GROMACS .gro file of C-alpha atoms in nm:
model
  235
    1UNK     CA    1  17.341  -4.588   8.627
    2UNK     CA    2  17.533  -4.520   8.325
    3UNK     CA    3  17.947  -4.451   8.358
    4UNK     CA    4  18.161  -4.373   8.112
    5UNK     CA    5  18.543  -4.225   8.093
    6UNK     CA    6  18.560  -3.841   8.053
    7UNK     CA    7  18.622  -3.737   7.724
    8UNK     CA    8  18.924  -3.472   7.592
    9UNK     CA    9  18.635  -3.222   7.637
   10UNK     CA   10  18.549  -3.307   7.955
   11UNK     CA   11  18.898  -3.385   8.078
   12UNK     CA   12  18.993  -3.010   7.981
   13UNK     CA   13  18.658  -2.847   8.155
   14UNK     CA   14  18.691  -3.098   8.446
   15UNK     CA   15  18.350  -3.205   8.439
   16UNK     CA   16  18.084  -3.332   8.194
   17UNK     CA   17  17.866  -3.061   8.111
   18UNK     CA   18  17.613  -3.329   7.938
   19UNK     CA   19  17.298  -3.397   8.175
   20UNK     CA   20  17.235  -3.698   7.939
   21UNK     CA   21  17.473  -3.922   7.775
   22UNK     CA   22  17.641  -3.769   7.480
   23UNK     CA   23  17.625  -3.982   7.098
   24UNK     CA   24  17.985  -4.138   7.174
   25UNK     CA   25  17.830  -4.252   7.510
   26UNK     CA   26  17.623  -4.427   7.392
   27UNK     CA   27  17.752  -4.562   7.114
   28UNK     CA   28  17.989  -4.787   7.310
   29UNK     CA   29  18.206  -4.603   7.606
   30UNK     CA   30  17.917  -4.624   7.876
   31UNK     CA   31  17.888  -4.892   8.065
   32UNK     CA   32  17.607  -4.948   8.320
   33UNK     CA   33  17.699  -5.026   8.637
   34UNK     CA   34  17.441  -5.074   8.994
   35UNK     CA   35  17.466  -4.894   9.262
   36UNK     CA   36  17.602  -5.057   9.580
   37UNK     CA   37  17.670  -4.807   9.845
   38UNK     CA   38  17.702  -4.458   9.964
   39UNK     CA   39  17.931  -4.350  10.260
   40UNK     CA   40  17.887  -4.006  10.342
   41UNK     CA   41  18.207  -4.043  10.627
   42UNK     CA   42  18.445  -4.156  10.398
   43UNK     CA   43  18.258  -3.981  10.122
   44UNK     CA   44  18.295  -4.266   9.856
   45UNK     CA   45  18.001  -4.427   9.583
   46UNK     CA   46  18.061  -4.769   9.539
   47UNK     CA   47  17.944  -4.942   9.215
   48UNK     CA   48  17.918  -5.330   9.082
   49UNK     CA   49  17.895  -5.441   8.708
   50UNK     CA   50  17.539  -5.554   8.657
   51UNK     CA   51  17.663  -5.899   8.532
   52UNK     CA   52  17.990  -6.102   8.592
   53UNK     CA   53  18.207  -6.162   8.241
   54UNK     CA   54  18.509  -6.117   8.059
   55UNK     CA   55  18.441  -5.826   7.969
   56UNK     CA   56  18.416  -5.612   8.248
   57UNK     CA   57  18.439  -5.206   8.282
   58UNK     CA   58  18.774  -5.127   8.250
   59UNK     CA   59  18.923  -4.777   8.478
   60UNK     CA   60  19.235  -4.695   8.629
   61UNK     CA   61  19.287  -4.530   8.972
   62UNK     CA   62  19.254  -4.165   8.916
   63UNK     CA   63  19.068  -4.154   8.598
   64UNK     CA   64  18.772  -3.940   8.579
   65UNK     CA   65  18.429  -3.998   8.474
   66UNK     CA   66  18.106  -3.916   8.418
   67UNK     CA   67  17.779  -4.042   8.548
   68UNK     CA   68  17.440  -4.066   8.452
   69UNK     CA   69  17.089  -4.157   8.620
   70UNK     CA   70  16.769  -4.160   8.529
   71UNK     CA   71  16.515  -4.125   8.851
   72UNK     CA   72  16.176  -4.087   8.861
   73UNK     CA   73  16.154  -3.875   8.519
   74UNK     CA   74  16.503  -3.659   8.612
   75UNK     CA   75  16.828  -3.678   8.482
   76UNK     CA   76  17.081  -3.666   8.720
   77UNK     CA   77  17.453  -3.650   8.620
   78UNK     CA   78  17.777  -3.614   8.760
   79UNK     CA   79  18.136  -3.608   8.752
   80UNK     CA   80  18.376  -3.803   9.011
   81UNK     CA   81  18.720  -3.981   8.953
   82UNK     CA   82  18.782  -4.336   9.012
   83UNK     CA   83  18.939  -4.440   9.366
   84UNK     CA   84  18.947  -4.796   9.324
   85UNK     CA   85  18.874  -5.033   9.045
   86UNK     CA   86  18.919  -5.403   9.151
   87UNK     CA   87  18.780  -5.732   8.946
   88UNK     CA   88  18.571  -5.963   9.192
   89UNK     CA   89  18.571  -6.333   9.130
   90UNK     CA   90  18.245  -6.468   9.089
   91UNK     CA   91  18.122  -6.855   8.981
   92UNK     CA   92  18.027  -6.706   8.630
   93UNK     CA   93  18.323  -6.515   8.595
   94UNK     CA   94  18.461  -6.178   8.729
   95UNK     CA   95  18.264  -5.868   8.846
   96UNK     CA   96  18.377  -5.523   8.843
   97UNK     CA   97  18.360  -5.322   9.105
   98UNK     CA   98  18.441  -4.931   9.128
   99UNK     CA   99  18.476  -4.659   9.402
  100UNK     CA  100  18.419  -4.311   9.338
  101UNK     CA  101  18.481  -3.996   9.486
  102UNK     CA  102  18.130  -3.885   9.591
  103UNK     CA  103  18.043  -3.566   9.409
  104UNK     CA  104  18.023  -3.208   9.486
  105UNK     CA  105  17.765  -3.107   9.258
  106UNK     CA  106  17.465  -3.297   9.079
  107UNK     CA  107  17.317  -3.135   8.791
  108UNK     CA  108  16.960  -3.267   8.773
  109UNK     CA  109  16.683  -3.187   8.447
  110UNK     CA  110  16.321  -3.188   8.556
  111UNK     CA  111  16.029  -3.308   8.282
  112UNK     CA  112  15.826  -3.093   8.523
  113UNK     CA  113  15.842  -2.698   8.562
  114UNK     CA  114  15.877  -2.724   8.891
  115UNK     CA  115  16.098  -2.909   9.137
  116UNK     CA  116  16.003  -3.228   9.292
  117UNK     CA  117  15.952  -3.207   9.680
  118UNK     CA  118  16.025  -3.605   9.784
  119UNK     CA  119  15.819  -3.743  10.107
  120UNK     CA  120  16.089  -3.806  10.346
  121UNK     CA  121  16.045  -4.050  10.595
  122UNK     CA  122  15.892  -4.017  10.913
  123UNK     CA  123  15.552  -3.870  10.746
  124UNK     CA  124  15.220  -4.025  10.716
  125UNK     CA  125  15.157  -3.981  10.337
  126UNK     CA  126  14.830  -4.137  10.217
  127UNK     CA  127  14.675  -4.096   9.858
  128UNK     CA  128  14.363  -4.244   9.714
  129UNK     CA  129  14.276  -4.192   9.362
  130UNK     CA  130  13.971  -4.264   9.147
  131UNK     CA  131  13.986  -4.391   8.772
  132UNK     CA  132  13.781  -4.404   8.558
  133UNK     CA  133  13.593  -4.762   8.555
  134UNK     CA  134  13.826  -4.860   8.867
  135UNK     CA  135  13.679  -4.707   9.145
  136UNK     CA  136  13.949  -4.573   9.457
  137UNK     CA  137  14.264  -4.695   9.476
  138UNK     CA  138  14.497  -4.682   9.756
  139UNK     CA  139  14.843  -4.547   9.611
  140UNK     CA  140  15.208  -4.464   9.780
  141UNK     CA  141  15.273  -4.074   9.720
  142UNK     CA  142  15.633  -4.050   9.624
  143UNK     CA  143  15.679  -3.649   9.546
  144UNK     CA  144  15.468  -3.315   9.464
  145UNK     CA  145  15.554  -3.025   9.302
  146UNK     CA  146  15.330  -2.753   9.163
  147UNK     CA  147  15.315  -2.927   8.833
  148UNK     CA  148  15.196  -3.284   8.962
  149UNK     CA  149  15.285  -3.557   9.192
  150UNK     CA  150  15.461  -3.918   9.152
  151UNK     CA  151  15.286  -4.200   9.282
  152UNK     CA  152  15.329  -4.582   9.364
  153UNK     CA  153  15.026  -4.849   9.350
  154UNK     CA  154  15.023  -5.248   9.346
  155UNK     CA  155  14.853  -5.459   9.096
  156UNK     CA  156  14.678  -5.163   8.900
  157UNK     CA  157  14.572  -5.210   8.565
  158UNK     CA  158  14.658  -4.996   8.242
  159UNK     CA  159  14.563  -4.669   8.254
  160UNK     CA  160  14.468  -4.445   7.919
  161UNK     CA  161  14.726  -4.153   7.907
  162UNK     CA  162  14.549  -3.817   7.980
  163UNK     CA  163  14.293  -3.994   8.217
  164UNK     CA  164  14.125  -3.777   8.424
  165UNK     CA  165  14.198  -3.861   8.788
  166UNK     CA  166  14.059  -3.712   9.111
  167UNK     CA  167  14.332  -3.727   9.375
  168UNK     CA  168  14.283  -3.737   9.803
  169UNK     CA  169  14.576  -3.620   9.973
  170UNK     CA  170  14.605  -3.679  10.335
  171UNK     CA  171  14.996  -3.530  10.531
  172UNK     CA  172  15.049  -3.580  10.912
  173UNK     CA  173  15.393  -3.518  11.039
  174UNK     CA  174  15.500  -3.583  11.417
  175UNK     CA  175  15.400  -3.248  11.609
  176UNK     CA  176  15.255  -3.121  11.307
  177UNK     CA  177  14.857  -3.081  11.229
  178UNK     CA  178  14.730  -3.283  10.951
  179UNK     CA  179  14.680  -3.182  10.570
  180UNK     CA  180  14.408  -3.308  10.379
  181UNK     CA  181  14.338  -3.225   9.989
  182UNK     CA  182  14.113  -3.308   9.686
  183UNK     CA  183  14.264  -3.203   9.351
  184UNK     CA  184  14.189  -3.336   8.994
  185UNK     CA  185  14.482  -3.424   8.758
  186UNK     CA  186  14.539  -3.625   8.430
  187UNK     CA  187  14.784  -3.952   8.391
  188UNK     CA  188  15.124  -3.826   8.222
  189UNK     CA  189  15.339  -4.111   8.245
  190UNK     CA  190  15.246  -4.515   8.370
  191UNK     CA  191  15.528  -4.760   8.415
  192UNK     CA  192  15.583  -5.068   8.574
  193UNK     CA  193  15.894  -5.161   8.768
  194UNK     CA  194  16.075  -5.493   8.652
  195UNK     CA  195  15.988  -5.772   8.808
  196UNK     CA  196  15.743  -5.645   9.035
  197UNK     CA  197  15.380  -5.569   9.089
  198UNK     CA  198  15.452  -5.205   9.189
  199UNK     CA  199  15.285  -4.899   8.915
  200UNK     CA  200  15.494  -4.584   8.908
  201UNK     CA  201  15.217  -4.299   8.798
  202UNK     CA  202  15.277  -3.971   8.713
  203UNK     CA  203  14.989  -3.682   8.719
  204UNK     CA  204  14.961  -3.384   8.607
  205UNK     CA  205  14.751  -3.145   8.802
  206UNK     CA  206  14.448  -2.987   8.608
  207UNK     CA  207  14.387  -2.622   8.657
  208UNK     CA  208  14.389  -2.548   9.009
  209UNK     CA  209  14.094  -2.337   9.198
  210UNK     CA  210  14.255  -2.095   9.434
  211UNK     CA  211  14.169  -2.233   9.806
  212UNK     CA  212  14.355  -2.582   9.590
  213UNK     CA  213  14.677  -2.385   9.534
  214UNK     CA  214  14.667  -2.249   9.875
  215UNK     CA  215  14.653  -2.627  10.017
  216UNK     CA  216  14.877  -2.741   9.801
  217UNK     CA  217  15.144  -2.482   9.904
  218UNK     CA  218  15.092  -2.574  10.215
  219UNK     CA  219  15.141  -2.924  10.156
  220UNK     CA  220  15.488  -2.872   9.972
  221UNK     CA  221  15.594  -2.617  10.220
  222UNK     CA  222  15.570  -2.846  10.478
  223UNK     CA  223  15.794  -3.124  10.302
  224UNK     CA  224  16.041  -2.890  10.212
  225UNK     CA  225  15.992  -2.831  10.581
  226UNK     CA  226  16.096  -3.174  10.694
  227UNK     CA  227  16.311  -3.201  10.472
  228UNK     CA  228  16.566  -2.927  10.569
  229UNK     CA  229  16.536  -3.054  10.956
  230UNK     CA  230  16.638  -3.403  10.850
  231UNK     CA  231  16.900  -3.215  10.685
  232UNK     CA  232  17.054  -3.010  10.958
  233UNK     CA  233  17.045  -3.365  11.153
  234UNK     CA  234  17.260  -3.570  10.913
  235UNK     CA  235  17.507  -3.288  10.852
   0.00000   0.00000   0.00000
């Protein structure tokens, strides 16, 4: 994730109002940093320099800044102030290390219309899809929406942008009855992870038949669903 101090502007408005990092960002003041922890009790983001030098991100207790991520085709940004800022010795040299205040408020852009319902844990999510020339393949559904879905596969080969893909959704949940769908979408986005087998694919769903958009509602409704119950547990 990308950090960099607040500007005069944002100092003044008290927040970055930028979803994406602004010209002078980028230009030099960001610095991209890895996230290391979250602790919702003491309600703190801890961050690590990518790689130990010299020349590592420099913040003072009580500055604030902005921060950027990209996830899964959104743009998330906040703003927090720095708690701690401490240099770790390392055999290459120091790393830096911040704390942050965790935020209040994300501001998040979609590429898709709609919102992105995640599949939170605890469900049985299974996805097959069929490519052209490729046969099925078994794939790791990651988030639906009524625009498209996210997916994860391993060892998949290149995949022409626009492909038409016919997608099998299957959704069990514990007490809940099972989902099952067949929809037909075309290949937005394909990306690979760095060093790793696993395909990131993003579709976007064709024009849907009616009893299609009545499962799929279904589908996200009962995400959203889990979602809020996991939720009220945690809080």
């Amino acid at each position: 994730m990308g950090v960099c101090p607040m500007c005069r502007e944002g100092r003044a408005r008290g927040r970055c109002a930028r979803v994406k990092p602004c010209a002078k960002a980028v230009a030099g003041n960001m610095r991209f940093l890895r996230l290391m922890n979250v602790d919702k009790f003491s309600a703190q983001v801890r961050l690590e320099d990518g790689a130990s030098g010299a020349n590592g991100f420099s913040a003072n207790t009580g500055e604030p800044v902005a921060v950027f991520v990209q996830l899964d085709g959104r743009s998330i940004s906040f703003s927090s102030v720095v708690q701690q800022a401490q240099s770790l010795p390392t055999g290459s040299g120091p790393r830096s290390q911040l704390t942050l205040l965790a935020p209040r408020v994300m501001h998040v852009t979609e590429r898709r219309e709609y919102v992105r319902i995640g599949v939170p844990s605890g469900i049985d999510a299974r996805c097959t899809i069929r490519l052209p020339g490729l046969g099925h393949v078994s794939c790791g559904l990651s988030d639906l929406s009524f625009t498209g879905m996210g997916l994860e596969a391993d060892h998949m080969p290149d995949v022409p942008t626009h492909a038409e893909i016919r997608v099998a959704i299957w959704l069990e949940s514990d007490g809940g009855s099972p989902l099952e769908g067949q929809f037909t979408a075309h290949l937005a986005r394909m990306s690979r992870r760095e060093q790793a087998s696993t395909v990131l694919l993003g579709l976007r769903w064709t024009p849907l038949t009616g009893p299609q958009d009545r499962r799929l509602s279904l589908m996200i409704r009962q995400l959203e669903r889990i979602q809020m119950a996991k939720c009220r547990l945690l809080s």
